[in-house]
Amino acid sequence: MNKSSLLLFITICTLLVACSSPVKQQRSVTAEPVQKAHKHKHQSLANGTLSLDIIKHQGKLHLLKGTHQHGEKALWYQSSDDQGKNWTAAVNINNSKPIDANLSRGNDARLAVQGNNIVAIWASRVEGAPHNAGPMKAARSADGGKSWQKTAIPADWAKGPHAFYAMDGNDQSINVVWLDSRNGQSSVKASQGMRFSQSKDGGQSWSSNKTLDDITCACCWNTAKFDSNNHFYLLYRDKQPTDMAIGVLNQDQQWQRLSSVGAFNWDFPGCPHIGGGLAFQEDAGLMHSVIGSGHMEHLGVHYLRSNNKGKTWSAPVQLGDESSIHADIASAENGRVIAVWDMRTEDGLAIFYAESNDSGLSWSESKRLSKPGMRATHPRIISTDTGFLTLWTESATGKTQALKMQTL
Amino acid sequence: MNQFFLNRFNKLLLILFTVYCFNVASVQAAETSFKPFVKGSFAQIQQENKDQPYIIAFWSVTCAYCMKELAMFGQLMEKYPQVKLITITTDPFLEDESVQQLLEKKNLTGTETWVFADNFAERLYYDINPRWRGELPLTYFFDKNNVMLKHMGVVKEDELLEWLNDNKK
């Protein structure tokens, strides 16, 4: 080998060795070394309970949990005849097969009951679609939740995604509302249309869809409840402005938007991801509501009540501080009302509640429900025959998320 | 004969070297890693960019209107190279591949991009602004005099253009 060849060989070998060394990217110094400057290969989806719905129907509690375990998602049904002290064994509503679903708190799978029929609805997952969001899926049980079958979906348009379901049932029917963009993109930013369908046969078939409000917030959860007169009330986030609104479908399915609930004139062209809660105290002719707002002068969660079936509302009472976000409310006929919400603490979000014993006229101090060290969000609450049951999901690290329940 | 093989050997080494270096470069490009956004990162970004006009756009894959806003930035920013765009996704630990694909779709490849690196996003919301609860889109404008303007919700195109024109050097 001559000198020039030898020199070239050594140079190339040196370069090869240099190129083979691990490449250490220079990263700017972060102010606080909480996380390593790593590639983002973490599993962002926690294991555990990702979705939650609970209802009381004729004294029985019905629970629908959406779970994720090591890449597989499932929906599980349970019921309780003793106000949540004991629960039946969880039944997988898809015959133990995993489901392709988008499950998240704030866009939870939902359930409703009509007699012995139970219907569950959830958002499907379509890889590659915007937000991986697909049309709704539905399953029903005709034997009180012991066995489940796939069933027709309420939507008569499925060319795009549906989301933010709310539903309720009574002896006559199961009513469902959800958001979709079947009429194309609205001229109003961050809006979708509120659609409605009804089943009178326990979820086997559904009525033609009706648009209740063509322009609503595109990304906030909805709350729907029947009163004892078969009026179906819907609490949802409106647009222009972005305040919460309430409307009602009467027995003839005539829709009427009743009022704004918390008329703060918050106009937000974006995604708040905040809804509200609704409860009836019918003997006293009262409606109770909690709503979240991002209006800079009304940040947080507020309680309001109506004594004329949602036509007008009392002045808002702020619950917690301005970091309060997701809230729910339940009431009993004896005038006891409890509101639950999540609010920022040193652990991240934590669950708090406040209680009224005079039908919402005065409220207790806020009390923390979730334990320190846990990040707890999206509480739900229902009144039971003996008190109240509140539920939420919580996590210590973000890797697993657990369902928690507490009676109040 | 010996010289003939040496020449062949040298050529082979050169080819191998070229191919190897190309592969390394390709792998590095494919493994583009976005910056982890942690407590303190917002202040760090401001410190690092204080001598120029820049925009910080927070977005999430679950925010349809963030996608529209990013597309608008993708269309407009190349006409205003004097203004730097920094994007930050609030989806904790969003995979690099997803971020990369989205930036490509929005014509924002190469944009400085950070990814929330805390499973509890509200801790970072608070660090950015104690009153922010995660509503999106959220955009910060820092003009050539380092004056900050916060915009909650979708930015209107005419307002963005006006700001960009005001901050041309």
Coordinates of N, CA and C in Angstrom, one line a residue, chain B:
Chain B
M1 N -0.7 -4.7 -11.1 CA -1.8 -5.4 -10.6 C -2.2 -5.0 -9.1
N2 N -1.1 -4.9 -8.3 CA -1.3 -4.5 -6.9 C -1.9 -3.1 -6.8
Q3 N -1.3 -2.1 -7.7 CA -1.9 -0.8 -7.7 C -3.3 -0.7 -8.2
F4 N -3.7 -1.6 -9.1 CA -5.0 -1.7 -9.6 C -6.0 -2.0 -8.4
F5 N -5.6 -3.0 -7.6 CA -6.5 -3.4 -6.5 C -6.6 -2.3 -5.4
L6 N -5.4 -1.6 -5.2 CA -5.4 -0.5 -4.2 C -6.4 0.6 -4.7
N7 N -6.3 1.0 -6.0 CA -7.2 2.0 -6.5 C -8.7 1.6 -6.3
R8 N -9.0 0.3 -6.6 CA -10.3 -0.2 -6.4 C -10.8 -0.2 -5.0
F9 N -9.8 -0.5 -4.1 CA -10.1 -0.5 -2.7 C -10.4 0.9 -2.2
N10 N -9.6 1.9 -2.6 CA -9.8 3.3 -2.2 C -11.2 3.7 -2.7
K11 N -11.5 3.4 -3.9 CA -12.8 3.8 -4.5 C -14.0 3.2 -3.6
L12 N -13.8 1.9 -3.3 CA -14.8 1.2 -2.5 C -15.0 1.9 -1.2
L13 N -13.8 2.2 -0.6 CA -13.9 2.9 0.7 C -14.7 4.2 0.6
L14 N -14.4 4.9 -0.4 CA -15.0 6.2 -0.6 C -16.5 6.1 -0.8
I15 N -16.9 5.1 -1.6 CA -18.3 4.8 -1.8 C -19.0 4.5 -0.4
L16 N -18.3 3.5 0.3 CA -18.9 3.1 1.6 C -19.0 4.3 2.5
F17 N -18.0 5.1 2.5 CA -18.0 6.3 3.4 C -19.2 7.2 3.0
T18 N -19.3 7.5 1.7 CA -20.4 8.4 1.3 C -21.8 7.8 1.7
V19 N -22.0 6.5 1.4 CA -23.2 5.9 1.7 C -23.5 5.9 3.2
Y20 N -22.4 5.7 4.0 CA -22.6 5.7 5.5 C -23.0 7.0 6.0
C21 N -22.3 8.1 5.5 CA -22.6 9.4 6.0 C -24.0 9.8 5.6
F22 N -24.4 9.4 4.4 CA -25.8 9.7 3.9 C -26.8 9.1 4.8
N23 N -26.5 7.8 5.2 CA -27.4 7.1 6.1 C -27.5 7.8 7.4
V24 N -26.4 8.2 8.0 CA -26.4 8.8 9.3 C -27.2 10.1 9.2
A25 N -27.0 10.9 8.2 CA -27.8 12.1 8.0 C -29.2 11.8 7.9
S26 N -29.6 10.8 7.1 CA -31.0 10.5 7.0 C -31.6 10.1 8.3
V27 N -30.9 9.2 9.0 CA -31.4 8.7 10.3 C -31.6 9.9 11.3
Q28 N -30.6 10.8 11.2 CA -30.8 12.0 12.1 C -32.0 12.8 11.8
A29 N -32.2 13.0 10.4 CA -33.3 13.8 10.0 C -34.6 13.1 10.4
A30 N -34.7 11.8 10.2 CA -35.9 11.1 10.5 C -36.2 11.1 12.0
E31 N -35.2 11.2 12.8 CA -35.4 11.1 14.3 C -35.4 12.5 14.9
T32 N -35.8 13.5 14.1 CA -35.9 14.8 14.6 C -36.7 14.8 15.9
S33 N -36.1 15.3 17.0 CA -36.7 15.3 18.2 C -37.1 16.7 18.6
F34 N -38.3 16.8 19.0 CA -38.8 18.2 19.4 C -38.4 18.5 20.8
K35 N -38.4 19.7 21.1 CA -38.0 20.1 22.5 C -39.0 19.8 23.5
P36 N -38.6 19.3 24.6 CA -39.6 19.0 25.7 C -39.9 20.3 26.5
F37 N -41.2 20.6 26.5 CA -41.6 21.8 27.2 C -41.9 21.5 28.7
V38 N -41.1 22.1 29.6 CA -41.3 21.8 31.0 C -41.5 23.1 31.7
K39 N -41.6 23.0 33.0 CA -41.8 24.2 33.8 C -40.5 25.1 33.6
G40 N -40.7 26.3 33.2 CA -39.6 27.2 33.0 C -39.3 27.4 31.5
S41 N -39.8 26.5 30.6 CA -39.5 26.6 29.2 C -40.1 27.9 28.6
F42 N -41.2 28.3 29.1 CA -41.8 29.6 28.5 C -40.9 30.8 28.7
A43 N -40.3 30.8 29.9 CA -39.4 31.9 30.2 C -38.1 31.8 29.4
Q44 N -37.7 30.5 29.2 CA -36.5 30.3 28.5 C -36.7 30.7 27.0
I45 N -37.8 30.4 26.5 CA -38.1 30.8 25.1 C -38.0 32.3 24.9
Q46 N -38.6 33.0 25.9 CA -38.6 34.4 25.8 C -37.2 35.0 25.9
Q47 N -36.4 34.4 26.8 CA -35.0 34.8 27.0 C -34.2 34.6 25.7
E48 N -34.4 33.5 25.1 CA -33.6 33.1 23.9 C -34.0 34.0 22.7
N49 N -35.2 34.5 22.7 CA -35.7 35.2 21.5 C -35.9 36.7 21.6
K50 N -35.3 37.2 22.7 CA -35.7 38.6 23.1 C -35.2 39.7 22.1
D51 N -34.3 39.3 21.2 CA -33.8 40.3 20.2 C -34.5 40.3 18.9
Q52 N -35.6 39.7 18.8 CA -36.3 39.6 17.5 C -37.8 39.5 17.7
P53 N -38.6 39.9 16.7 CA -40.0 39.6 16.7 C -40.3 38.1 16.6
Y54 N -41.2 37.6 17.4 CA -41.6 36.2 17.2 C -43.0 35.9 17.7
I55 N -43.5 34.8 17.3 CA -44.8 34.3 17.7 C -44.8 33.0 18.3
I56 N -45.5 32.8 19.4 CA -45.6 31.5 20.1 C -47.0 31.0 19.9
A57 N -47.2 29.9 19.2 CA -48.5 29.4 19.0 C -48.7 28.0 19.8
F58 N -49.6 28.0 20.7 CA -49.9 26.7 21.4 C -51.1 26.0 20.7
W59 N -50.9 24.7 20.5 CA -51.9 23.9 19.8 C -52.1 22.5 20.4
S60 N -53.1 21.9 20.0 CA -53.4 20.5 20.3 C -54.0 19.8 19.2
V61 N -53.8 18.5 19.1 CA -54.4 17.7 18.0 C -55.9 17.6 18.2
T62 N -56.4 17.9 19.4 CA -57.8 17.8 19.6 C -58.5 19.2 19.4
C63 N -57.8 20.2 18.9 CA -58.3 21.5 18.7 C -58.4 21.8 17.2
A64 N -59.6 21.7 16.7 CA -59.7 21.8 15.2 C -59.3 23.2 14.8
Y65 N -59.5 24.2 15.6 CA -59.2 25.5 15.2 C -57.8 25.9 15.4
C66 N -57.1 25.1 16.1 CA -55.6 25.2 16.2 C -55.0 24.8 14.8
M67 N -55.6 23.7 14.3 CA -55.2 23.2 13.0 C -55.3 24.3 11.9
K68 N -56.4 25.0 11.9 CA -56.7 26.0 10.9 C -55.7 27.2 11.1
E69 N -55.4 27.5 12.4 CA -54.5 28.6 12.6 C -53.1 28.2 12.2
L70 N -52.7 26.9 12.4 CA -51.4 26.5 12.0 C -51.2 26.6 10.5
A71 N -52.3 26.2 9.8 CA -52.3 26.2 8.3 C -52.1 27.7 7.9
M72 N -52.8 28.6 8.6 CA -52.6 30.0 8.2 C -51.2 30.4 8.4
F73 N -50.6 30.0 9.5 CA -49.2 30.4 9.8 C -48.3 29.8 8.7
G74 N -48.6 28.5 8.3 CA -47.8 27.9 7.3 C -47.9 28.6 6.0
Q75 N -49.0 29.2 5.7 CA -49.1 30.0 4.4 C -48.4 31.3 4.5
L76 N -48.5 31.9 5.7 CA -48.0 33.3 5.7 C -46.6 33.5 6.2
M77 N -46.1 32.6 7.0 CA -44.8 32.9 7.7 C -43.7 32.9 6.7
E78 N -43.8 32.1 5.6 CA -42.6 32.1 4.7 C -42.5 33.4 4.0
K79 N -43.5 34.2 4.0 CA -43.4 35.6 3.4 C -42.8 36.6 4.4
Y80 N -42.7 36.2 5.6 CA -42.2 37.1 6.7 C -41.0 36.4 7.4
P81 N -39.9 36.2 6.7 CA -38.8 35.4 7.4 C -38.2 36.2 8.5
Q82 N -38.5 37.5 8.6 CA -37.9 38.2 9.7 C -38.6 37.8 11.1
V83 N -39.8 37.2 11.0 CA -40.5 36.9 12.2 C -40.4 35.4 12.4
K84 N -40.0 35.1 13.6 CA -39.8 33.6 13.9 C -41.1 33.1 14.5
L85 N -41.5 31.9 14.1 CA -42.6 31.2 14.7 C -42.2 30.0 15.5
I86 N -42.7 29.9 16.7 CA -42.4 28.8 17.6 C -43.8 28.2 17.9
T87 N -43.9 26.9 17.7 CA -45.1 26.2 18.1 C -44.9 25.3 19.2
I88 N -46.0 25.2 20.0 CA -45.9 24.3 21.2 C -47.2 23.5 21.3
T89 N -47.0 22.2 21.3 CA -48.2 21.3 21.4 C -48.5 21.0 22.9
T90 N -49.7 21.2 23.3 CA -50.1 20.9 24.7 C -50.5 19.5 25.0
D91 N -50.3 18.6 24.0 CA -50.6 17.2 24.2 C -49.4 16.6 24.8
P92 N -49.5 16.2 26.0 CA -48.3 15.7 26.7 C -47.6 14.5 26.0
F93 N -46.3 14.7 25.7 CA -45.5 13.6 25.1 C -46.0 13.1 23.8
L94 N -46.6 14.0 23.0 CA -47.1 13.7 21.7 C -45.9 13.1 20.9
E95 N -46.1 12.0 20.2 CA -45.0 11.4 19.5 C -44.4 12.3 18.4
D96 N -43.1 12.2 18.3 CA -42.4 13.0 17.3 C -43.0 12.8 15.9
E97 N -43.3 11.6 15.6 CA -43.8 11.3 14.2 C -45.1 12.0 14.0
S98 N -46.0 12.1 15.0 CA -47.3 12.8 14.8 C -47.0 14.3 14.6
V99 N -46.1 14.8 15.4 CA -45.8 16.2 15.3 C -45.2 16.5 13.9
Q100 N -44.3 15.7 13.5 CA -43.6 15.9 12.2 C -44.6 15.9 11.1
Q101 N -45.5 14.9 11.1 CA -46.5 14.8 10.0 C -47.4 16.0 10.0
L102 N -47.8 16.4 11.2 CA -48.7 17.6 11.2 C -48.0 18.8 10.7
L103 N -46.8 19.0 11.1 CA -46.0 20.2 10.7 C -45.8 20.2 9.2
E104 N -45.6 19.0 8.6 CA -45.4 18.9 7.2 C -46.7 19.3 6.5
K105 N -47.8 18.8 7.0 CA -49.2 19.1 6.4 C -49.4 20.6 6.4
K106 N -49.0 21.2 7.4 CA -49.2 22.7 7.6 C -48.2 23.6 7.0
N107 N -47.2 22.9 6.3 CA -46.1 23.7 5.6 C -45.3 24.4 6.7
L108 N -45.1 23.7 7.8 CA -44.3 24.3 8.9 C -43.1 23.4 9.3
T109 N -42.6 22.6 8.4 CA -41.5 21.8 8.6 C -40.3 22.7 9.0
G110 N -39.6 22.3 10.0 CA -38.4 23.1 10.4 C -38.7 24.2 11.4
T111 N -40.0 24.4 11.7 CA -40.4 25.4 12.7 C -39.9 24.9 14.1
E112 N -39.4 25.8 14.9 CA -39.0 25.4 16.2 C -40.3 24.9 17.0
T113 N -40.3 23.7 17.5 CA -41.5 23.2 18.0 C -41.1 22.5 19.4
W114 N -42.0 22.7 20.3 CA -41.9 22.1 21.7 C -43.1 21.2 21.9
V115 N -42.9 20.2 22.8 CA -44.0 19.3 23.1 C -44.1 19.3 24.7
F116 N -45.3 19.5 25.2 CA -45.5 19.4 26.6 C -44.9 18.1 27.2
A117 N -44.0 18.2 28.2 CA -43.4 17.1 28.7 C -43.7 16.9 30.2
D118 N -45.0 17.0 30.5 CA -45.6 16.8 31.8 C -46.9 16.2 31.6
N119 N -47.2 15.0 32.2 CA -48.5 14.4 32.0 C -49.6 15.2 32.6
F120 N -49.3 16.1 33.5 CA -50.4 17.0 34.1 C -50.2 18.3 33.5
A121 N -50.9 18.5 32.4 CA -50.7 19.7 31.6 C -51.0 21.0 32.3
E122 N -51.9 20.9 33.3 CA -52.3 22.1 34.0 C -51.1 22.8 34.8
R123 N -50.1 22.0 35.1 CA -49.0 22.5 35.8 C -48.2 23.5 34.9
L124 N -48.2 23.1 33.6 CA -47.5 23.9 32.6 C -48.4 25.1 32.2
Y125 N -49.7 24.9 32.1 CA -50.6 26.1 31.9 C -50.3 27.1 32.9
Y126 N -50.2 26.7 34.2 CA -50.0 27.7 35.3 C -48.7 28.4 35.1
D127 N -47.7 27.7 34.7 CA -46.4 28.3 34.5 C -46.3 29.3 33.4
I128 N -47.2 29.1 32.4 CA -47.2 30.0 31.3 C -48.1 31.2 31.7
N129 N -49.2 31.0 32.3 CA -50.1 32.1 32.7 C -51.0 31.5 33.8
P130 N -50.9 32.0 35.0 CA -51.6 31.4 36.2 C -53.1 31.4 35.9
R131 N -53.6 32.2 35.0 CA -55.1 32.3 34.7 C -55.5 31.4 33.5
W132 N -54.5 30.8 32.9 CA -54.8 29.9 31.7 C -55.2 28.5 32.2
R133 N -56.4 28.1 31.7 CA -56.9 26.7 32.1 C -56.8 25.7 31.0
G134 N -56.2 26.1 29.9 CA -56.0 25.2 28.8 C -56.8 25.5 27.5
E135 N -57.6 26.6 27.5 CA -58.3 26.9 26.3 C -57.4 27.1 25.2
L136 N -57.8 26.7 24.0 CA -57.0 26.8 22.8 C -57.8 27.3 21.6
P137 N -57.1 27.8 20.6 CA -55.7 28.1 20.5 C -55.3 29.3 21.4
L138 N -54.1 29.4 21.8 CA -53.5 30.5 22.5 C -52.2 30.9 21.8
T139 N -52.1 32.2 21.5 CA -51.0 32.7 20.7 C -50.4 33.9 21.4
Y140 N -49.1 33.9 21.5 CA -48.4 35.1 22.0 C -47.6 35.7 20.9
F141 N -47.7 37.0 20.8 CA -47.0 37.8 19.9 C -45.9 38.7 20.6
F142 N -44.7 38.6 20.2 CA -43.7 39.5 20.8 C -43.1 40.3 19.7
D143 N -43.3 41.6 19.8 CA -42.9 42.5 18.7 C -41.4 42.8 18.7
K144 N -41.0 43.6 17.8 CA -39.6 43.9 17.7 C -39.1 44.7 18.9
N145 N -40.0 45.3 19.7 CA -39.6 45.9 20.9 C -39.8 45.0 22.1
N146 N -40.1 43.8 21.8 CA -40.3 42.8 22.9 C -41.5 43.0 23.7
V147 N -42.5 43.7 23.1 CA -43.8 43.9 23.8 C -44.7 42.7 23.5
M148 N -45.2 42.1 24.6 CA -46.0 40.9 24.4 C -47.5 41.2 24.2
L149 N -48.1 40.5 23.3 CA -49.6 40.5 23.1 C -50.1 39.1 23.2
K150 N -51.1 38.9 24.1 CA -51.6 37.5 24.2 C -53.0 37.5 23.5
H151 N -53.2 36.4 22.7 CA -54.4 36.3 22.0 C -55.0 34.9 22.3
M152 N -56.2 34.9 22.9 CA -56.9 33.7 23.2 C -57.9 33.4 22.1
G153 N -57.9 32.2 21.5 CA -58.8 31.9 20.4 C -58.1 32.1 19.1
V154 N -58.9 31.8 18.0 CA -58.3 31.8 16.7 C -57.8 33.2 16.3
V155 N -56.7 33.4 15.7 CA -56.2 34.7 15.3 C -56.8 34.9 13.9
K156 N -57.3 36.2 13.8 CA -57.8 36.5 12.4 C -56.7 36.8 11.5
E157 N -56.9 36.4 10.2 CA -55.8 36.6 9.3 C -55.4 38.0 9.0
D158 N -56.4 38.9 9.0 CA -56.1 40.3 8.7 C -55.3 40.9 9.9
E159 N -55.7 40.5 11.1 CA -54.9 41.0 12.3 C -53.5 40.5 12.3
L160 N -53.4 39.2 11.9 CA -52.0 38.6 11.9 C -51.2 39.3 10.8
L161 N -51.8 39.6 9.7 CA -51.0 40.3 8.6 C -50.6 41.7 9.1
E162 N -51.5 42.3 9.7 CA -51.2 43.7 10.2 C -50.0 43.6 11.2
W163 N -50.0 42.7 12.1 CA -48.9 42.5 13.1 C -47.6 42.2 12.3
L164 N -47.7 41.3 11.4 CA -46.5 40.9 10.7 C -45.9 42.0 9.9
N165 N -46.8 42.8 9.3 CA -46.3 43.9 8.5 C -45.6 45.0 9.4
D166 N -46.2 45.2 10.6 CA -45.7 46.1 11.6 C -44.3 45.7 12.1
N167 N -44.0 44.4 12.0 CA -42.8 43.9 12.6 C -41.8 43.4 11.5
K168 N -42.0 43.9 10.3 CA -40.9 43.7 9.3 C -39.8 44.6 9.7
K169 N -38.6 44.0 9.5 CA -37.4 44.9 9.9 C -37.2 45.9 8.8

